[in-house]
Amino acid sequence: MSARVPVIAVDGPGGTGKGTVCAAISSRLGWHLLDSGALYRALGLVATQRGLPLDDGASVAHLASGIRVSFSRGERAADPVRTTVNGADVTEEIRSEECGSAASRVAAHPAVRAGLLVEQRAFRRKPGLVADGRDMGTVVFPDADLKIYLTATAEVRAERRHKQLKQKGIDVSLRRLFEDMSERDRRDQARSVSPMQPAQDAMVIDTSRQDAAKVLETVWDLVCRCFPRQADQHN
Ligand code: C5P
């Protein structure tokens, strides 16, 4: 019988520092990384490019079964994970707010989520997996060894995202961003399948008053407690 592969599930809304934490933890441990949001973003992008109505669950699910999304790590730990769809690099394109919003619309369909379940679970490979998303601890990996739910006030999250976009030279009004993110949160929380919510056994961390380094330190402490042997090799 093959040994069980450990999973760390990190869930929560955008702008909480989830992505940064997951990339850092997976690289420190030398574990695989699943950015499940990138899967939904890639699907939202292709559906939009092909002019599919995003509210048509059957068509979007059919599209999902026919495209191949893959991830590859850069040579250096600080390099971003590259995302390709059917071989085309969409790493930067899927990070736009429009893609985030399209992702949340396609992600609301039960058939789409069911189709992506097997794909996401296939990321669970030795020596371990850090999974970033909205339903990692509740639905995709309910037996995860460590479940973390990062949260922060909507105002703080919008300000963080605003700053990130500004650094990339993208000019969006803070108010518009706040409204878009709030609408996305509402949709993610209200959908009938896999709504965004902390798993009952998740550690909930409010990052509103913590900078990125502090959030990482807090999460790394939890990882060390849960996986003392693996973390010891990297401290
Ligand atoms: O995390 P990120 O902002 O990249 O996710 C984009 C959107 O994809 C989310 O707003 C959410 O609607 C959807 N998503 C999801 N389930 C996940 C990850 C992302 O529904 N596990």
mmCIF file of C-alpha atoms and ligand atoms in Angstrom:
data_model
loop_
_atom_site.group_PDB
_atom_site.id
_atom_site.type_symbol
_atom_site.label_atom_id
_atom_site.label_comp_id
_atom_site.label_asym_id
_atom_site.label_seq_id
_atom_site.Cartn_x
_atom_site.Cartn_y
_atom_site.Cartn_z
ATOM 1 C CA MET A 1 0.000 0.000 0.000
ATOM 2 C CA SER A 2 1.387 3.446 -0.855
ATOM 3 C CA ALA A 3 2.059 5.863 2.020
ATOM 4 C CA ARG A 4 -0.464 8.611 2.584
ATOM 5 C CA VAL A 5 0.611 11.950 1.085
ATOM 6 C CA PRO A 6 0.261 14.888 3.532
ATOM 7 C CA VAL A 7 -1.693 18.015 2.562
ATOM 8 C CA ILE A 8 -1.762 21.550 3.916
ATOM 9 C CA ALA A 9 -4.986 23.297 2.826
ATOM 10 C CA VAL A 10 -5.021 27.103 2.797
ATOM 11 C CA ASP A 11 -8.363 28.752 2.034
ATOM 12 C CA GLY A 12 -9.881 32.216 2.184
ATOM 13 C CA PRO A 13 -10.815 35.188 0.018
ATOM 14 C CA GLY A 14 -8.428 37.146 -2.227
ATOM 15 C CA GLY A 15 -6.110 39.743 -0.729
ATOM 16 C CA THR A 16 -5.387 37.816 2.458
ATOM 17 C CA GLY A 17 -1.854 36.834 1.466
ATOM 18 C CA LYS A 18 -2.794 33.209 0.689
ATOM 19 C CA GLY A 19 -0.845 33.009 -2.559
ATOM 20 C CA THR A 20 2.376 34.363 -1.059
ATOM 21 C CA VAL A 21 2.124 32.098 1.973
ATOM 22 C CA CYS A 22 1.421 28.972 -0.090
ATOM 23 C CA ALA A 23 4.283 29.643 -2.515
ATOM 24 C CA ALA A 24 6.722 30.226 0.365
ATOM 25 C CA ILE A 25 5.625 27.201 2.427
ATOM 26 C CA SER A 26 5.631 24.795 -0.508
ATOM 27 C CA SER A 27 9.046 25.949 -1.593
ATOM 28 C CA ARG A 28 10.487 25.724 1.953
ATOM 29 C CA LEU A 29 9.147 22.201 2.412
ATOM 30 C CA GLY A 30 9.943 21.167 -1.155
ATOM 31 C CA TRP A 31 6.302 20.125 -1.611
ATOM 32 C CA HIS A 32 4.011 20.467 -4.617
ATOM 33 C CA LEU A 33 1.784 23.530 -4.943
ATOM 34 C CA LEU A 34 -1.789 23.659 -6.215
ATOM 35 C CA ASP A 35 -3.078 27.145 -7.058
ATOM 36 C CA SER A 36 -6.698 26.115 -7.629
ATOM 37 C CA GLY A 37 -7.729 29.716 -8.325
ATOM 38 C CA ALA A 38 -5.456 29.668 -11.394
ATOM 39 C CA LEU A 39 -7.450 26.691 -12.756
ATOM 40 C CA TYR A 40 -10.715 28.630 -12.481
ATOM 41 C CA ARG A 41 -9.077 31.784 -13.825
ATOM 42 C CA ALA A 42 -7.693 29.916 -16.861
ATOM 43 C CA LEU A 43 -11.125 28.447 -17.540
ATOM 44 C CA GLY A 44 -12.756 31.883 -17.155
ATOM 45 C CA LEU A 45 -10.231 33.342 -19.598
ATOM 46 C CA VAL A 46 -10.751 30.733 -22.312
ATOM 47 C CA ALA A 47 -14.549 30.813 -21.904
ATOM 48 C CA THR A 48 -14.473 34.601 -22.356
ATOM 49 C CA GLN A 49 -12.115 34.409 -25.359
ATOM 50 C CA ARG A 50 -14.441 31.889 -27.028
ATOM 51 C CA GLY A 51 -17.492 34.030 -26.310
ATOM 52 C CA LEU A 52 -19.226 31.406 -24.156
ATOM 53 C CA PRO A 53 -21.973 32.675 -21.866
ATOM 54 C CA LEU A 54 -20.340 32.316 -18.444
ATOM 55 C CA ASP A 55 -23.699 31.515 -16.858
ATOM 56 C CA ASP A 56 -24.168 28.429 -19.038
ATOM 57 C CA GLY A 57 -22.848 25.709 -16.734
ATOM 58 C CA ALA A 58 -23.122 22.843 -19.240
ATOM 59 C CA SER A 59 -21.114 24.669 -21.941
ATOM 60 C CA VAL A 60 -18.429 25.817 -19.510
ATOM 61 C CA ALA A 61 -18.131 22.310 -18.024
ATOM 62 C CA HIS A 62 -17.777 20.899 -21.546
ATOM 63 C CA LEU A 63 -15.041 23.440 -22.263
ATOM 64 C CA ALA A 64 -13.267 22.532 -19.007
ATOM 65 C CA SER A 65 -13.098 18.878 -20.011
ATOM 66 C CA GLY A 66 -11.410 19.796 -23.294
ATOM 67 C CA ILE A 67 -8.649 22.178 -22.199
ATOM 68 C CA ARG A 68 -5.351 21.341 -20.554
ATOM 69 C CA VAL A 69 -4.077 23.667 -17.858
ATOM 70 C CA SER A 70 -0.550 23.066 -16.595
ATOM 71 C CA PHE A 71 1.787 24.706 -14.124
ATOM 72 C CA SER A 72 5.557 24.875 -14.058
ATOM 73 C CA ARG A 73 7.865 26.282 -11.440
ATOM 74 C CA GLY A 74 10.560 28.764 -12.448
ATOM 75 C CA GLU A 75 14.245 27.972 -11.943
ATOM 76 C CA ARG A 76 14.579 30.182 -8.855
ATOM 77 C CA ALA A 77 12.277 29.886 -5.821
ATOM 78 C CA ALA A 78 11.229 33.537 -6.247
ATOM 79 C CA ASP A 79 10.101 33.015 -9.857
ATOM 80 C CA PRO A 80 6.330 32.877 -10.296
ATOM 81 C CA VAL A 81 4.673 29.595 -11.206
ATOM 82 C CA ARG A 82 3.919 29.754 -14.947
ATOM 83 C CA THR A 83 0.421 28.744 -16.083
ATOM 84 C CA THR A 84 -0.245 27.477 -19.591
ATOM 85 C CA VAL A 85 -3.521 26.608 -21.299
ATOM 86 C CA ASN A 86 -3.193 24.151 -24.174
ATOM 87 C CA GLY A 87 0.475 25.151 -24.317
ATOM 88 C CA ALA A 88 -0.060 28.957 -24.374
ATOM 89 C CA ASP A 89 1.426 30.933 -21.474
ATOM 90 C CA VAL A 90 -1.339 32.872 -19.671
ATOM 91 C CA THR A 91 0.525 33.604 -16.407
ATOM 92 C CA GLU A 92 0.083 37.374 -16.491
ATOM 93 C CA GLU A 93 -3.235 37.444 -18.341
ATOM 94 C CA ILE A 94 -5.138 35.397 -15.748
ATOM 95 C CA ARG A 95 -4.207 37.822 -12.949
ATOM 96 C CA SER A 96 -6.463 40.623 -14.221
ATOM 97 C CA GLU A 97 -9.541 41.595 -12.220
ATOM 98 C CA GLU A 98 -11.704 40.708 -15.241
ATOM 99 C CA CYS A 99 -10.336 37.159 -15.159
ATOM 100 C CA GLY A 100 -10.899 36.967 -11.404
ATOM 101 C CA SER A 101 -14.500 37.909 -11.917
ATOM 102 C CA ALA A 102 -14.948 35.473 -14.858
ATOM 103 C CA ALA A 103 -13.345 32.766 -12.671
ATOM 104 C CA SER A 104 -15.866 33.329 -9.929
ATOM 105 C CA ARG A 105 -18.749 33.085 -12.397
ATOM 106 C CA VAL A 106 -17.574 29.824 -13.969
ATOM 107 C CA ALA A 107 -16.687 28.454 -10.510
ATOM 108 C CA ALA A 108 -20.299 28.748 -9.375
ATOM 109 C CA HIS A 109 -21.457 25.821 -11.585
ATOM 110 C CA PRO A 110 -21.666 22.420 -9.863
ATOM 111 C CA ALA A 111 -20.739 20.575 -13.092
ATOM 112 C CA VAL A 112 -17.594 22.681 -13.516
ATOM 113 C CA ARG A 113 -16.482 22.066 -9.927
ATOM 114 C CA ALA A 114 -17.190 18.332 -10.185
ATOM 115 C CA GLY A 115 -15.112 18.131 -13.375
ATOM 116 C CA LEU A 116 -12.127 19.859 -11.785
ATOM 117 C CA LEU A 117 -12.162 17.726 -8.652
ATOM 118 C CA VAL A 118 -10.168 14.803 -10.083
ATOM 119 C CA GLU A 119 -7.691 17.180 -11.690
ATOM 120 C CA GLN A 120 -7.074 18.972 -8.391
ATOM 121 C CA ARG A 121 -6.707 15.750 -6.396
ATOM 122 C CA ALA A 122 -4.072 14.544 -8.862
ATOM 123 C CA PHE A 123 -1.751 17.233 -7.456
ATOM 124 C CA ARG A 124 -1.479 15.213 -4.245
ATOM 125 C CA ARG A 125 1.887 13.609 -4.815
ATOM 126 C CA LYS A 126 4.886 12.791 -2.645
ATOM 127 C CA PRO A 127 6.442 14.293 -0.640
ATOM 128 C CA GLY A 128 3.388 16.510 0.066
ATOM 129 C CA LEU A 129 1.030 19.198 -1.218
ATOM 130 C CA VAL A 130 0.217 22.773 -0.275
ATOM 131 C CA ALA A 131 -3.223 23.580 -1.734
ATOM 132 C CA ASP A 132 -4.441 27.167 -2.134
ATOM 133 C CA GLY A 133 -8.128 27.943 -2.753
ATOM 134 C CA ARG A 134 -11.618 28.392 -1.377
ATOM 135 C CA ASP A 135 -12.696 24.788 -0.729
ATOM 136 C CA MET A 136 -9.420 22.913 -0.259
ATOM 137 C CA GLY A 137 -10.126 22.030 3.376
ATOM 138 C CA THR A 138 -13.872 21.517 3.000
ATOM 139 C CA VAL A 139 -14.310 19.604 -0.275
ATOM 140 C CA VAL A 140 -11.183 18.834 -2.277
ATOM 141 C CA PHE A 141 -8.960 17.570 0.577
ATOM 142 C CA PRO A 142 -11.295 17.117 3.575
ATOM 143 C CA ASP A 143 -8.669 14.850 5.196
ATOM 144 C CA ALA A 144 -5.915 17.505 4.967
ATOM 145 C CA ASP A 145 -3.446 17.311 7.866
ATOM 146 C CA LEU A 146 -3.467 21.050 8.456
ATOM 147 C CA LYS A 147 -6.259 23.440 7.453
ATOM 148 C CA ILE A 148 -5.779 27.167 7.545
ATOM 149 C CA TYR A 149 -8.324 29.834 6.652
ATOM 150 C CA LEU A 150 -6.901 33.304 6.091
ATOM 151 C CA THR A 151 -9.210 36.268 6.352
ATOM 152 C CA ALA A 152 -9.019 40.091 6.523
ATOM 153 C CA THR A 153 -11.499 42.949 6.325
ATOM 154 C CA ALA A 154 -12.775 43.764 2.834
ATOM 155 C CA GLU A 155 -11.223 47.261 3.057
ATOM 156 C CA VAL A 156 -7.755 45.937 3.865
ATOM 157 C CA ARG A 157 -7.948 43.307 1.135
ATOM 158 C CA ALA A 158 -8.987 45.863 -1.468
ATOM 159 C CA GLU A 159 -6.143 48.170 -0.420
ATOM 160 C CA ARG A 160 -3.604 45.340 -0.715
ATOM 161 C CA ARG A 161 -4.855 44.371 -4.153
ATOM 162 C CA HIS A 162 -4.834 48.042 -5.205
ATOM 163 C CA LYS A 163 -1.190 48.338 -4.159
ATOM 164 C CA GLN A 164 -0.235 45.140 -6.004
ATOM 165 C CA LEU A 165 -1.915 46.327 -9.198
ATOM 166 C CA LYS A 166 -0.287 49.750 -8.918
ATOM 167 C CA GLN A 167 3.127 48.105 -8.622
ATOM 168 C CA LYS A 168 2.374 46.314 -11.883
ATOM 169 C CA GLY A 169 1.476 49.655 -13.462
ATOM 170 C CA ILE A 170 -2.261 48.879 -13.550
ATOM 171 C CA ASP A 171 -4.427 51.822 -12.555
ATOM 172 C CA VAL A 172 -7.794 50.853 -11.035
ATOM 173 C CA SER A 173 -9.901 52.930 -8.672
ATOM 174 C CA LEU A 174 -9.859 51.650 -5.092
ATOM 175 C CA ARG A 175 -13.624 52.036 -4.821
ATOM 176 C CA ARG A 176 -14.233 49.999 -7.979
ATOM 177 C CA LEU A 177 -11.839 47.314 -6.746
ATOM 178 C CA PHE A 178 -13.595 47.172 -3.380
ATOM 179 C CA GLU A 179 -16.967 46.750 -5.091
ATOM 180 C CA ASP A 180 -15.695 44.067 -7.493
ATOM 181 C CA MET A 181 -14.024 42.101 -4.710
ATOM 182 C CA SER A 182 -17.104 42.352 -2.491
ATOM 183 C CA GLU A 183 -19.303 41.085 -5.311
ATOM 184 C CA ARG A 184 -16.894 38.190 -5.929
ATOM 185 C CA ASP A 185 -16.901 37.309 -2.194
ATOM 186 C CA ARG A 186 -20.702 37.358 -2.140
ATOM 187 C CA ARG A 187 -20.873 35.031 -5.152
ATOM 188 C CA ASP A 188 -18.219 32.684 -3.705
ATOM 189 C CA GLN A 189 -20.010 32.523 -0.345
ATOM 190 C CA ALA A 190 -23.523 32.139 -1.695
ATOM 191 C CA ARG A 191 -23.040 29.449 -4.351
ATOM 192 C CA SER A 192 -24.859 26.154 -3.857
ATOM 193 C CA VAL A 193 -21.768 23.930 -4.088
ATOM 194 C CA SER A 194 -18.493 24.337 -2.195
ATOM 195 C CA PRO A 195 -19.221 27.818 -0.870
ATOM 196 C CA MET A 196 -16.207 29.654 0.499
ATOM 197 C CA GLN A 197 -16.161 29.018 4.242
ATOM 198 C CA PRO A 198 -13.677 27.783 6.829
ATOM 199 C CA ALA A 199 -13.648 24.032 7.445
ATOM 200 C CA GLN A 200 -14.841 23.194 10.955
ATOM 201 C CA ASP A 201 -11.349 22.063 11.889
ATOM 202 C CA ALA A 202 -9.522 25.003 10.231
ATOM 203 C CA MET A 203 -7.299 27.460 12.070
ATOM 204 C CA VAL A 204 -8.742 30.873 11.202
ATOM 205 C CA ILE A 205 -6.180 33.691 11.021
ATOM 206 C CA ASP A 206 -7.183 37.327 10.610
ATOM 207 C CA THR A 207 -4.385 38.988 8.635
ATOM 208 C CA SER A 208 -5.885 42.522 8.669
ATOM 209 C CA ARG A 209 -3.214 43.841 11.021
ATOM 210 C CA GLN A 210 -0.324 41.639 9.933
ATOM 211 C CA ASP A 211 2.149 42.278 7.142
ATOM 212 C CA ALA A 212 3.120 39.480 4.744
ATOM 213 C CA ALA A 213 6.208 38.479 6.765
ATOM 214 C CA LYS A 214 4.196 38.160 9.979
ATOM 215 C CA VAL A 215 1.480 36.074 8.283
ATOM 216 C CA LEU A 216 4.133 33.745 6.917
ATOM 217 C CA GLU A 217 5.740 33.428 10.353
ATOM 218 C CA THR A 218 2.364 32.585 11.953
ATOM 219 C CA VAL A 219 1.576 29.961 9.323
ATOM 220 C CA TRP A 220 5.089 28.499 9.420
ATOM 221 C CA ASP A 221 4.729 28.039 13.198
ATOM 222 C CA LEU A 222 1.593 25.972 12.611
ATOM 223 C CA VAL A 223 3.368 23.937 9.933
ATOM 224 C CA CYS A 224 6.263 23.256 12.335
ATOM 225 C CA ARG A 225 3.850 22.037 14.994
ATOM 226 C CA CYS A 226 1.972 19.788 12.574
ATOM 227 C CA PHE A 227 5.035 18.478 10.692
ATOM 228 C CA PRO A 228 7.952 18.798 13.133
ATOM 229 C CA ARG A 229 10.155 16.326 11.259
ATOM 230 C CA GLN A 230 9.730 17.826 7.787
ATOM 231 C CA ALA A 231 9.924 21.431 9.026
ATOM 232 C CA ASP A 232 13.048 20.697 11.083
ATOM 233 C CA GLN A 233 15.017 20.003 7.928
ATOM 234 C CA HIS A 234 14.171 23.489 6.674
ATOM 235 C CA ASN A 235 14.507 25.687 9.783
HETATM 236 O O1 C5P B 1 -7.815 32.753 -5.629
HETATM 237 P P1 C5P B 1 -8.188 33.453 -6.901
HETATM 238 O O2 C5P B 1 -8.511 34.901 -6.728
HETATM 239 O O3 C5P B 1 -7.170 33.228 -7.970
HETATM 240 O O4 C5P B 1 -9.520 32.740 -7.389
HETATM 241 C C1 C5P B 1 -10.306 33.253 -8.423
HETATM 242 C C2 C5P B 1 -11.735 32.784 -8.272
HETATM 243 O O5 C5P B 1 -11.780 31.375 -8.511
HETATM 244 C C3 C5P B 1 -12.343 32.968 -6.891
HETATM 245 O O6 C5P B 1 -12.965 34.228 -6.730
HETATM 246 C C4 C5P B 1 -13.359 31.844 -6.805
HETATM 247 O O7 C5P B 1 -14.583 32.210 -7.383
HETATM 248 C C5 C5P B 1 -12.757 30.766 -7.689
HETATM 249 N N1 C5P B 1 -12.181 29.693 -6.885
HETATM 250 C C6 C5P B 1 -13.025 28.745 -6.378
HETATM 251 N N2 C5P B 1 -12.525 27.677 -5.710
HETATM 252 C C7 C5P B 1 -11.208 27.566 -5.507
HETATM 253 C C8 C5P B 1 -10.321 28.562 -5.975
HETATM 254 C C9 C5P B 1 -10.845 29.631 -6.660
HETATM 255 O O8 C5P B 1 -14.233 28.837 -6.538
HETATM 256 N N3 C5P B 1 -10.753 26.496 -4.868
#
